[in-house]
mmCIF file of C-alpha atoms in Angstrom:
data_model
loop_
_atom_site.group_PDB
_atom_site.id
_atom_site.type_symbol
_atom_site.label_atom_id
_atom_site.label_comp_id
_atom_site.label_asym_id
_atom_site.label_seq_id
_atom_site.Cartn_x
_atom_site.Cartn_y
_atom_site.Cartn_z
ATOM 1 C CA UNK A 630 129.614 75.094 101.245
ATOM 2 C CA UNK A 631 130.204 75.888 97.646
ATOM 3 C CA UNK A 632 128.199 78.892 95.781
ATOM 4 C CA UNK A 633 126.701 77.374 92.357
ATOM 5 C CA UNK A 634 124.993 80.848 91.324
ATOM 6 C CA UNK A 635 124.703 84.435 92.515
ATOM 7 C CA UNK A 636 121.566 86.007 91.381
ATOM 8 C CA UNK A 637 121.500 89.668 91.383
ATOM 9 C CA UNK A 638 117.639 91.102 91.663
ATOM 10 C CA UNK A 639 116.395 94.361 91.568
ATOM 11 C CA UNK A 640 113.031 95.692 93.307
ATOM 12 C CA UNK A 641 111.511 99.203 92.989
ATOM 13 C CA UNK A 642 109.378 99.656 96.407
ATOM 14 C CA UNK A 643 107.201 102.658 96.905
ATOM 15 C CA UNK A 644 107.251 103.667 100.577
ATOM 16 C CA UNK A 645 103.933 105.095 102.126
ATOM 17 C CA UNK A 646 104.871 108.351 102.410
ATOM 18 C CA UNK A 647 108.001 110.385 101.385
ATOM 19 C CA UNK A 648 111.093 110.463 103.752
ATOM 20 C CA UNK A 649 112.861 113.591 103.870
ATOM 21 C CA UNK A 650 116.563 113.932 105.387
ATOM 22 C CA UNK A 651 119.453 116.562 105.214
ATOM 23 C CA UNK A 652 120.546 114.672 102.480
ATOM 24 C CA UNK A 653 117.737 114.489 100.046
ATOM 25 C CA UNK A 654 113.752 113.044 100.459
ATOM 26 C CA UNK A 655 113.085 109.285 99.174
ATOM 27 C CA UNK A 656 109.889 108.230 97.800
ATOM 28 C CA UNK A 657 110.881 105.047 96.446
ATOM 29 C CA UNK A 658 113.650 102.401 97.203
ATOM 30 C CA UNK A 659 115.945 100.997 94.424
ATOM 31 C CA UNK A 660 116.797 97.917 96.424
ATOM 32 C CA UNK A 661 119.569 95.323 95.456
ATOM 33 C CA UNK A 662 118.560 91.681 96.310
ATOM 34 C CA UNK A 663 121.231 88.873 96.429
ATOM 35 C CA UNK A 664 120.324 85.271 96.323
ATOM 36 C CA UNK A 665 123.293 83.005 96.414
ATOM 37 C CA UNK A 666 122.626 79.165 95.498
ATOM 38 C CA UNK A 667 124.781 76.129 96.929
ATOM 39 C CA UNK A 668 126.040 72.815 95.822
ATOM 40 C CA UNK A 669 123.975 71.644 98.379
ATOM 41 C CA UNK A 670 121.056 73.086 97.118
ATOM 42 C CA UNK A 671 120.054 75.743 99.846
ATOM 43 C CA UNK A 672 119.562 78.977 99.016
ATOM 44 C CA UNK A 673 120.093 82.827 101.047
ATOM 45 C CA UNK A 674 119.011 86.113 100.178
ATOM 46 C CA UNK A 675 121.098 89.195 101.429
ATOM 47 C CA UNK A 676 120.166 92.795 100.962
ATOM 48 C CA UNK A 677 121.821 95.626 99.533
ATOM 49 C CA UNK A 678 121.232 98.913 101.756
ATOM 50 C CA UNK A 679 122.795 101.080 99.301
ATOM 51 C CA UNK A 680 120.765 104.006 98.128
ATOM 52 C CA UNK A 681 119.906 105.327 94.189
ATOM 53 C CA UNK A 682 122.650 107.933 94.470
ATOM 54 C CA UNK A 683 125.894 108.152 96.653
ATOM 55 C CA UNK A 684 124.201 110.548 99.005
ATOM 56 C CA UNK A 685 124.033 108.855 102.521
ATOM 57 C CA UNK A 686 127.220 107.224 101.566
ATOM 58 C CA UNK A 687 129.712 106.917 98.188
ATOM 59 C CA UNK A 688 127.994 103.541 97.665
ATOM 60 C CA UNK A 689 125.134 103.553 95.371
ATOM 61 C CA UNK A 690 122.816 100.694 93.952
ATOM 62 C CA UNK A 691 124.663 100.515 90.264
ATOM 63 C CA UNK A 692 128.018 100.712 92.100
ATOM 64 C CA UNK A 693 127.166 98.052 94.688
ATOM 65 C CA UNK A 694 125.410 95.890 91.352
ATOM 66 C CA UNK A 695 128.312 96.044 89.599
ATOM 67 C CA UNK A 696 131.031 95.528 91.862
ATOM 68 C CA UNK A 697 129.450 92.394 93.054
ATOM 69 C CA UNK A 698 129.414 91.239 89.366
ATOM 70 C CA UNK A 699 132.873 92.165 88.381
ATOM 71 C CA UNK A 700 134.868 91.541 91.279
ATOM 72 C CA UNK A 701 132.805 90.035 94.865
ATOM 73 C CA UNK A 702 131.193 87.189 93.294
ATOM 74 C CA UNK A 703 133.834 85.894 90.998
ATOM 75 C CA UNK A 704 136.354 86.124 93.598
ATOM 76 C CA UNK A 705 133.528 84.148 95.814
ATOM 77 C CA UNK A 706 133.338 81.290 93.474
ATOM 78 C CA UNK A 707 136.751 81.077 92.898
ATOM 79 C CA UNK A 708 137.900 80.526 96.395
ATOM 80 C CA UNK A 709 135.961 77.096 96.364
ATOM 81 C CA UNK A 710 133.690 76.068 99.509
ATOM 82 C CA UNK A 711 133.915 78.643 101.948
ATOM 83 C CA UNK A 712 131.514 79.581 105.028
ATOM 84 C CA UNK A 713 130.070 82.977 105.701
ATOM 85 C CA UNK A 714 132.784 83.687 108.356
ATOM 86 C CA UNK A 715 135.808 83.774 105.636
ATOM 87 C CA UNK A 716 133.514 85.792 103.195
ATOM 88 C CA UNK A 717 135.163 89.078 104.789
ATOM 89 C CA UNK A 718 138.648 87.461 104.239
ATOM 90 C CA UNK A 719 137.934 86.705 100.908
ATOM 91 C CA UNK A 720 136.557 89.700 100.038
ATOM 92 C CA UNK A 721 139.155 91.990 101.635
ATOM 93 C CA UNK A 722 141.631 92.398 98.790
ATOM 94 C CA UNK A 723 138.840 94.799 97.618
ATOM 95 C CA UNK A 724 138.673 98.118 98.409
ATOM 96 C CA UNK A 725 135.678 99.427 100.309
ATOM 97 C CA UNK A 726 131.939 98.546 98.696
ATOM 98 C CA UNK A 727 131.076 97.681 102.135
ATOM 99 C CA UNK A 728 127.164 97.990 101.759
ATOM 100 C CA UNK A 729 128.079 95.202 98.490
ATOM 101 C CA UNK A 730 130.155 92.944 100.716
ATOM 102 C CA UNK A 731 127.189 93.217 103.282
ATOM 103 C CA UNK A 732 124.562 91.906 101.047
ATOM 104 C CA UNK A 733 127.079 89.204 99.909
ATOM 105 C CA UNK A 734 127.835 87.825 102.986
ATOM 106 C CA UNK A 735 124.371 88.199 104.225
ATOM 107 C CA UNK A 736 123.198 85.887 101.547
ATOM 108 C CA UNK A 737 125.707 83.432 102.407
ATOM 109 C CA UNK A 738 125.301 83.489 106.195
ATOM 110 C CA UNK A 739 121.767 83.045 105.594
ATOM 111 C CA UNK A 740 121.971 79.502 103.445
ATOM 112 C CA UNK A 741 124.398 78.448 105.516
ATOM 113 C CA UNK A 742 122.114 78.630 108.402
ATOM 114 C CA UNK A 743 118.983 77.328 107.019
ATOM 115 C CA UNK A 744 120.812 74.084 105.623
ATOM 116 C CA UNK A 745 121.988 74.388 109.158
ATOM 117 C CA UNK A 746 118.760 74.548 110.928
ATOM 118 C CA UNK A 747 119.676 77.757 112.798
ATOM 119 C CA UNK A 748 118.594 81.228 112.979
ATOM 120 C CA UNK A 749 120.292 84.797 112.630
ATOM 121 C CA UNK A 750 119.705 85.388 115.986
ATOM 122 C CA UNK A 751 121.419 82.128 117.497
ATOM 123 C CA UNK A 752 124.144 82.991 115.558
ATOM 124 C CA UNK A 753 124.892 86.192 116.119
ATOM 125 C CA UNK A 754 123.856 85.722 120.634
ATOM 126 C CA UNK A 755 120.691 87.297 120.679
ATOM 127 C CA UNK A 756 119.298 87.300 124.490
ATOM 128 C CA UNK A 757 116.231 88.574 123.843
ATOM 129 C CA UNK A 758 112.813 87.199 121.470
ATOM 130 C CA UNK A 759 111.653 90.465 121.005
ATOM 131 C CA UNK A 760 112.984 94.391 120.526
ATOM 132 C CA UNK A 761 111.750 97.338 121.370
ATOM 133 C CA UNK A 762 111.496 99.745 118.788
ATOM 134 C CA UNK A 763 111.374 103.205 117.564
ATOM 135 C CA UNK A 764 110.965 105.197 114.870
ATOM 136 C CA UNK A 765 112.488 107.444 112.536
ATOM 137 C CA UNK A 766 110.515 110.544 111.763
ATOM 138 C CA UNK A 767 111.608 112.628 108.442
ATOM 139 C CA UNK A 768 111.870 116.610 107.937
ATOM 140 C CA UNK A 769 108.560 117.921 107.295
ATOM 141 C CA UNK A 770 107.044 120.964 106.166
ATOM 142 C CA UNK A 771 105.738 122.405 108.686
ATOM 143 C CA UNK A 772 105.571 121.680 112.684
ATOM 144 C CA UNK A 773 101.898 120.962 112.543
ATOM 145 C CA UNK A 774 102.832 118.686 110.080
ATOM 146 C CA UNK A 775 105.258 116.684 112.514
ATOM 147 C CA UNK A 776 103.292 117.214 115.604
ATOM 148 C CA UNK A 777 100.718 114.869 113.959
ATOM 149 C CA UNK A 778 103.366 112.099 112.466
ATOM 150 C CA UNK A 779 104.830 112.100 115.699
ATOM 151 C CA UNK A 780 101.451 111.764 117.625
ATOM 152 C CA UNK A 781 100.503 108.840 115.441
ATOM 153 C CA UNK A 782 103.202 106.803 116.027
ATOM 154 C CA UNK A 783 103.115 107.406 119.490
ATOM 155 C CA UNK A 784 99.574 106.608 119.396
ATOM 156 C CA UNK A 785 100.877 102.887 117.619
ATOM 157 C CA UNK A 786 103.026 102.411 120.965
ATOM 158 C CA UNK A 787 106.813 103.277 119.123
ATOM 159 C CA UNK A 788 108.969 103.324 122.457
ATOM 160 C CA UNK A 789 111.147 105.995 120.917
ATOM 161 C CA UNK A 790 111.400 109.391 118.697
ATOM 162 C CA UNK A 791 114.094 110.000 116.503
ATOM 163 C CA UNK A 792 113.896 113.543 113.970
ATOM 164 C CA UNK A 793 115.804 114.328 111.305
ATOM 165 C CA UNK A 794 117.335 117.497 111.787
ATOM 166 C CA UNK A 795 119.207 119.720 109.179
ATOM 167 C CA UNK A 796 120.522 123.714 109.522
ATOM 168 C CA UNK A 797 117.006 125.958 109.434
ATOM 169 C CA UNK A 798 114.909 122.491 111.389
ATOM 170 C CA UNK A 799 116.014 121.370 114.616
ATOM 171 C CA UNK A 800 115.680 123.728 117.936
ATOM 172 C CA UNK A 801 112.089 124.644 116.931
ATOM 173 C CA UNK A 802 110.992 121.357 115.769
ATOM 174 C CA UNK A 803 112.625 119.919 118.991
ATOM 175 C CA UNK A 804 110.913 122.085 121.288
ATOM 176 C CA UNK A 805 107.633 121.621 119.738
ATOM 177 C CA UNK A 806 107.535 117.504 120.065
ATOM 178 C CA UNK A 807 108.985 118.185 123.783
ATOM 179 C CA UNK A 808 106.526 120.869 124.803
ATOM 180 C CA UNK A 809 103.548 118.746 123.207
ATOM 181 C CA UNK A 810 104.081 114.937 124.263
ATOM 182 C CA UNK A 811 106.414 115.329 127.534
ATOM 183 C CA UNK A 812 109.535 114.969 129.014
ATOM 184 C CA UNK A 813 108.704 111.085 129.268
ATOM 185 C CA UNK A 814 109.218 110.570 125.572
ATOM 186 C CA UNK A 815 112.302 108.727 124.207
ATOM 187 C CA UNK A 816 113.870 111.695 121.905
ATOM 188 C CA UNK A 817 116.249 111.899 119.583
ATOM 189 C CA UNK A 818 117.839 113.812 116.888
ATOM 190 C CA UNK A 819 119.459 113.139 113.693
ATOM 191 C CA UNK A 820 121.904 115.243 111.425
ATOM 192 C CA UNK A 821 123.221 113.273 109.128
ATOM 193 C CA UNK A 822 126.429 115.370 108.999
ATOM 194 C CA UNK A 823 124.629 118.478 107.790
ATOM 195 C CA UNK A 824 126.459 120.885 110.476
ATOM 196 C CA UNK A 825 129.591 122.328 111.365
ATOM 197 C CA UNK A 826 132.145 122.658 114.299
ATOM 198 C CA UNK A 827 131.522 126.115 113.612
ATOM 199 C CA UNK A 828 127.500 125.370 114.772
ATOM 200 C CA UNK A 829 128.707 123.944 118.158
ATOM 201 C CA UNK A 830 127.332 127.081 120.406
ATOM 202 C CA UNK A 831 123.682 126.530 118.223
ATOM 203 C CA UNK A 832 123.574 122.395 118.349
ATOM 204 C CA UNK A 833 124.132 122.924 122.095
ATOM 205 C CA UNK A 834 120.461 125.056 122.222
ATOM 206 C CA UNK A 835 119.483 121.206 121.874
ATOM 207 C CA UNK A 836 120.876 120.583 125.547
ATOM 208 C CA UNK A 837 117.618 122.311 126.967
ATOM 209 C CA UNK A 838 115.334 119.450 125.693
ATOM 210 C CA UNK A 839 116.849 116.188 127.508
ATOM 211 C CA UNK A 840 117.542 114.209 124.021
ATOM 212 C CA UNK A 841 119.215 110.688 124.231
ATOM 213 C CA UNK A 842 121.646 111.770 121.985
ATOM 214 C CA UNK A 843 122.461 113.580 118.752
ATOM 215 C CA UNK A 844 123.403 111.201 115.744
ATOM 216 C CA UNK A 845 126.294 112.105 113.383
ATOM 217 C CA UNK A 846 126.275 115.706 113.613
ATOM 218 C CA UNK A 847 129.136 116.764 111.352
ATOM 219 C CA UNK A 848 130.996 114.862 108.314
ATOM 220 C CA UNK A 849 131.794 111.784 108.611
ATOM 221 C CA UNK A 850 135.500 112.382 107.892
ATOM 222 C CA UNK A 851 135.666 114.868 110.700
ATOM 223 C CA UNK A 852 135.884 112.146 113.556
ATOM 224 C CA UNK A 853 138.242 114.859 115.869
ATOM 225 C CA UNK A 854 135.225 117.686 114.764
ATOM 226 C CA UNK A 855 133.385 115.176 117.165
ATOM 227 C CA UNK A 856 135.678 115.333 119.866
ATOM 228 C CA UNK A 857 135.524 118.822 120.134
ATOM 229 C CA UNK A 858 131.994 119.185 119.804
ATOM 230 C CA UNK A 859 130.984 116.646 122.346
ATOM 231 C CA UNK A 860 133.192 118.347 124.708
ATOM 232 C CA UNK A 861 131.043 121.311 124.037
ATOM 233 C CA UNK A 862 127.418 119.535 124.350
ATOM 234 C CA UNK A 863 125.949 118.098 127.400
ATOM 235 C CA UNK A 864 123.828 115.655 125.093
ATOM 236 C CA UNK A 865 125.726 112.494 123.812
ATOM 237 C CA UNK A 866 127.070 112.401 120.319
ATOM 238 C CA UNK A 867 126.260 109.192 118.757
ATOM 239 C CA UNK A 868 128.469 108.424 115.519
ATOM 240 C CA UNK A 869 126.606 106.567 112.557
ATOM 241 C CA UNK A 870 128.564 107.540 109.619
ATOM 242 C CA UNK A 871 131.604 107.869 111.099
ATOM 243 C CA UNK A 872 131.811 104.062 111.935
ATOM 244 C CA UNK A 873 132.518 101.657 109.703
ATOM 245 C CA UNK A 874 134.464 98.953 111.316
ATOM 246 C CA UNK A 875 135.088 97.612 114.580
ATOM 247 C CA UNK A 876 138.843 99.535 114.619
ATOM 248 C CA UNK A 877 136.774 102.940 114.149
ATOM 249 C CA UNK A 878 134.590 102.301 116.758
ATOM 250 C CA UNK A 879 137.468 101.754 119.275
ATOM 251 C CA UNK A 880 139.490 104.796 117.815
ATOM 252 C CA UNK A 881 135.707 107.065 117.980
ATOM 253 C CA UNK A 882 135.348 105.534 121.884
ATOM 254 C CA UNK A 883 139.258 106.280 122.919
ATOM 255 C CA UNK A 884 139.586 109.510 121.770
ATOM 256 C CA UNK A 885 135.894 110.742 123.219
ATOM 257 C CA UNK A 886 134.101 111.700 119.737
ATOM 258 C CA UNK A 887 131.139 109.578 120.794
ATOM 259 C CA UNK A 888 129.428 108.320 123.818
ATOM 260 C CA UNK A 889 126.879 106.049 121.984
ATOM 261 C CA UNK A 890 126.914 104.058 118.081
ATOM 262 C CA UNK A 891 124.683 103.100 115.563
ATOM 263 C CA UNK A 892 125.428 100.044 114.081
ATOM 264 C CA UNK A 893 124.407 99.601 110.629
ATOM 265 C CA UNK A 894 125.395 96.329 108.847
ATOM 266 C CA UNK A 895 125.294 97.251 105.868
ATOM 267 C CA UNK A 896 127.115 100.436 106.504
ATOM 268 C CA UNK A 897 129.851 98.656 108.090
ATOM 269 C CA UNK A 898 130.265 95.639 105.714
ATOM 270 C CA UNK A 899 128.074 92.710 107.368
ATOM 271 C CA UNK A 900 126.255 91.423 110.190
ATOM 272 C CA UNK A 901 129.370 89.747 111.156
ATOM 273 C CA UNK A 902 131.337 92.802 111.658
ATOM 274 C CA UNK A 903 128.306 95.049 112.929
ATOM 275 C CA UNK A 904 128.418 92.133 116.106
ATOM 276 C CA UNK A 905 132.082 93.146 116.658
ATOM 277 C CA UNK A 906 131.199 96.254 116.882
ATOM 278 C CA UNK A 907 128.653 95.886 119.379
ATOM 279 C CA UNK A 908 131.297 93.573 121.189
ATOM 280 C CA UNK A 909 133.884 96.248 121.331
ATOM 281 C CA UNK A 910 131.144 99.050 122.503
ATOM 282 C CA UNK A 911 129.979 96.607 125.549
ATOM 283 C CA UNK A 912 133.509 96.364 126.420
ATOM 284 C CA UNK A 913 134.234 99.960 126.967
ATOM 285 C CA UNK A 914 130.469 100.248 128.514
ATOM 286 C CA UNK A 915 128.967 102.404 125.167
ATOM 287 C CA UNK A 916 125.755 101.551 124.348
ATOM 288 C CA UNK A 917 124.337 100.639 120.902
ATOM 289 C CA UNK A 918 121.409 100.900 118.646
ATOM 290 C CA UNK A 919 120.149 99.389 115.478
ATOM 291 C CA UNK A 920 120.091 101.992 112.693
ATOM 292 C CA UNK A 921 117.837 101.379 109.497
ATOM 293 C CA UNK A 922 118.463 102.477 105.789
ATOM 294 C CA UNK A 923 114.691 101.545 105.084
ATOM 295 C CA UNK A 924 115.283 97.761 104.657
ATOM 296 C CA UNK A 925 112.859 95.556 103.231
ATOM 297 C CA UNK A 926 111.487 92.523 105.624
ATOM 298 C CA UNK A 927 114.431 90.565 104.794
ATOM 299 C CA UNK A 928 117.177 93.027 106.039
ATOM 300 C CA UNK A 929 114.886 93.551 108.971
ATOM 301 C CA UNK A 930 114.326 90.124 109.762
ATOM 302 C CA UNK A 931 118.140 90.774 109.792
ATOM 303 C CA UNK A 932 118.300 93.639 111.701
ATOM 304 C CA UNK A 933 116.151 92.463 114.315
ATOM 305 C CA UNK A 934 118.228 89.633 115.313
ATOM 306 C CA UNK A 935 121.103 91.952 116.068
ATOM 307 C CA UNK A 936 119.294 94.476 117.620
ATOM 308 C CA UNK A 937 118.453 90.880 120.191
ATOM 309 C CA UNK A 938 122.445 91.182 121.052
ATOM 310 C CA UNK A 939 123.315 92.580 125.196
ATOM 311 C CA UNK A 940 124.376 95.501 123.985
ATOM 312 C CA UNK A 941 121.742 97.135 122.563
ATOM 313 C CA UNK A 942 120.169 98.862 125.419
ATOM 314 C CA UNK A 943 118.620 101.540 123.257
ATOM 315 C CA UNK A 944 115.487 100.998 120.845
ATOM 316 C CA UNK A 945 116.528 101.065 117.374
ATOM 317 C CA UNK A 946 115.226 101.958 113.730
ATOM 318 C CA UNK A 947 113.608 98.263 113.352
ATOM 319 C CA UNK A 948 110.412 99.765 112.876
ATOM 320 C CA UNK A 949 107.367 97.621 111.999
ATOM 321 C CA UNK A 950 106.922 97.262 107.959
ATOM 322 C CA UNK A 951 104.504 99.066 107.782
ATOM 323 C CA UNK A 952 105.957 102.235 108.624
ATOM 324 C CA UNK A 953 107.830 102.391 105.079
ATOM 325 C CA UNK A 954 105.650 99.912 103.183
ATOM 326 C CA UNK A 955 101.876 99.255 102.329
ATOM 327 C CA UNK A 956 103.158 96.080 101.349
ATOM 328 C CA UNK A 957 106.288 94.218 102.167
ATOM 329 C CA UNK A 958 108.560 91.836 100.298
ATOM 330 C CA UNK A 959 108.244 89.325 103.338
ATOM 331 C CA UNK A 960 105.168 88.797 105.940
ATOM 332 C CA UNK A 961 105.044 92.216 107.345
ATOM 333 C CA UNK A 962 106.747 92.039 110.441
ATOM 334 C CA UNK A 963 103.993 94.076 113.214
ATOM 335 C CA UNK A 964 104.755 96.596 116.203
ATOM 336 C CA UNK A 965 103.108 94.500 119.404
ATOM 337 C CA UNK A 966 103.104 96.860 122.653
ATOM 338 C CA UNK A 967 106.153 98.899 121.326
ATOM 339 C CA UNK A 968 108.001 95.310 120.667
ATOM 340 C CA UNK A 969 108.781 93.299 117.661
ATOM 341 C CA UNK A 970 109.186 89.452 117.879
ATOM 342 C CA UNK A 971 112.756 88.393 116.464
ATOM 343 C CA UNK A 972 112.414 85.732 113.665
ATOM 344 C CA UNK A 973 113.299 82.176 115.170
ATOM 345 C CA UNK A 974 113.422 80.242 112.251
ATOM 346 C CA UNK A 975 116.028 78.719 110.068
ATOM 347 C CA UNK A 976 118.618 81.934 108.781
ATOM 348 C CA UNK A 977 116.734 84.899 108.225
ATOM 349 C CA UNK A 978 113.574 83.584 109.181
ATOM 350 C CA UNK A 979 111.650 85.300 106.504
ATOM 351 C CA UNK A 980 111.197 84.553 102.811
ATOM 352 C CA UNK A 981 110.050 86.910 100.152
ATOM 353 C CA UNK A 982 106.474 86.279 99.004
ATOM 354 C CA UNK A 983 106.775 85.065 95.587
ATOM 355 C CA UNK A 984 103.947 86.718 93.827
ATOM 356 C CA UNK A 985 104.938 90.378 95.709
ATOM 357 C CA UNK A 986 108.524 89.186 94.600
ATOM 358 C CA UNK A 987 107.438 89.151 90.937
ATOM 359 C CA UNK A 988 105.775 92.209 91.073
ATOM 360 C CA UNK A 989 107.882 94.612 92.029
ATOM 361 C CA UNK A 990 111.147 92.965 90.223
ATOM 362 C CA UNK A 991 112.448 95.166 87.641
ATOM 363 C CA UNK A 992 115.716 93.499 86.619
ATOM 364 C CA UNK A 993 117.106 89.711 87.469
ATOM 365 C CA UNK A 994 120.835 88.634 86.744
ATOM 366 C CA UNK A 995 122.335 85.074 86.825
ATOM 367 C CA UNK A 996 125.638 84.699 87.777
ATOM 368 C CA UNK A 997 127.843 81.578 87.537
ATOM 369 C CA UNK A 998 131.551 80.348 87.498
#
């Protein structure tokens, strides 16, 4: 399969409500859209979960644009007909840029499959038609404030909590959603590195409230940080950050700084990598989730079809599209008893909408050889 054109597309999508993390709040997404063309004529869309600003990671939308159009694509083209499985190879010569890499390969993966008449899932050895899912639930003002989010998406059957935590909101927060909805809820926290070793004695308050885990609690750099900590908590430490290939994730797992990941594809350059990931995790008996970065329906169509994999034992982030969007790029993909079906047809599944394409497209770019 050759690549004819690369078309870079921007999309400005306002989310429902803001979404606040240690790291900053969100009221839009600046999304990055790929769509690579073949000589064959089929065509695969890939998504870019890179932020405005290099604040979850160093990768930011501009960055990720521009990378792809100086260096990924060309270097694409030039290696001739190539299938999504030696994008990674072809790509490696550069440096990082793994959310760009992502979005490339996605895009490739995804053509190749639908001239192939097969589907994400099949490809990557989903076992399962449908995921359960939870849901991500953002710093908030106040704790009446949260009490109510979180009531409402209990009430809309989300299997699982997860707050966002930061230095000044987490023990009270905690022990409010505990005390009001039950030991019987799915709970758990998220730091986005915004602690400390040095808050080790304070994160373990959090033991009291039976949490599945706490996600990425200090920098993402500070991978033996996490060894000492989670000798110091009885709640697992989950690394997100932290892990950003399948070597990390067997370094994080053999030197004890994490008893459960979250796999991110984009995070950890492709959907292709995030399954060996999830392959070295079952083999040392660590479970896995699917994390989300806010993804359109086309990286959740994605996302979905991993979270299908053995491995994932724990509900993920793949939270129905309505939870970020009033109106998705693709037919909104709908929470059904706590479950969401995994797309069975051809690659992703999913297509944008053309008219919602149009109208939220700020900026298209056509790239050839």
């Amino acid at each position: 399969m050759k690549l004819t054109g690369v078309e870079l597309r921007r999309v400005t999508m306002p989310l429902v409500a803001p979404f606040r993390t240690s790291f900053g709040t969100e009221t839009t997404r600046d999304v990055l859209l790929v769509r690579v063309v073949t000589d064959g004529g089929a065509e695969g869309w890939g998504e870019c979960v890179a932020m405005s600003g290099p604040l979850y990671s160093s990768e930011y939308a501009d960055a990720a644009a521009d990378v792809l159009r100086r260096f990924l694509v060309p270097a694409l083209m030039a290696a001739g007909p190539a299938g999504a499985h030696a994008v990674a190879g072809v790509l490696a010569p550069f440096k990082g840029h793994r959310m760009a890499k992502a979005a490339l390969e996605m895009a490739v993966l995804d053509a190749e499959l639908r001239a192939e008449g097969r589907s994400f899932g099949r490809e990557l050895g989903a076992v399962r038609d449908r995921v359960p899912c939870g849901v991500s639930v953002g710093i908030m003002s106040t704790v009446p404030e949260l009490l109510d989010a979180v009531g409402g998406y209990l009430a809309q059957g989300y299997v699982r909590i997860k707050l966002k935590i930061e230095p000044g909101w987490d023990v009270e927060p905690v022990r409010a959603v505990r005390e009001r909805y039950g030991e019987d809820v799915l709970l758990q926290v998220d730091a986005n590195t915004a602690y400390t070793l040095a808050d080790a004695r304070h994160l373990a308050r959090l033991d009291d409230f039976d949490l599945l885990l706490i996600e990425q609690p200090l920098d993402e750099e500070d991978v033996l940080g996490h060894v000492e900590l989670a000798r110091q908590l009885r709640t697992p430490v989950c690394l997100d950050e932290s892990i950003t290939s399948a070597r990390d994730a067997a370094a994080a797992i053999r030197l004890g700084a994490c008893r459960v990941v979250n796999i991110k594809p984009g995070r950890v350059g492709g959907y292709l990598e995030a399954r060996r990931i999830h392959d070295v995790c079952a083999a040392h008996g660590v479970p896995v989730w699917c994390g989300g970065m806010l993804e359109t329906g086309l990286g959740r169509a994605a996302n979905l079809a991993l979270a299908a994999l053995p491995g994932f034992t724990l509900p993920g982030d793949t939270s129905a599209s309505g939870r970020y969007y009033a109106q998705d790029l693709t037919e909104p993909f709908v929470l059904d008893g706590g479950h969401i079906d995994v797309p069975d047809g051809p690659g992703l599944g999913v297509l944008p909408l053309p008219d919602r394409l149009a109208e939220v497209t700020t900026a298209t770019e056509w790239l050839t050889r």
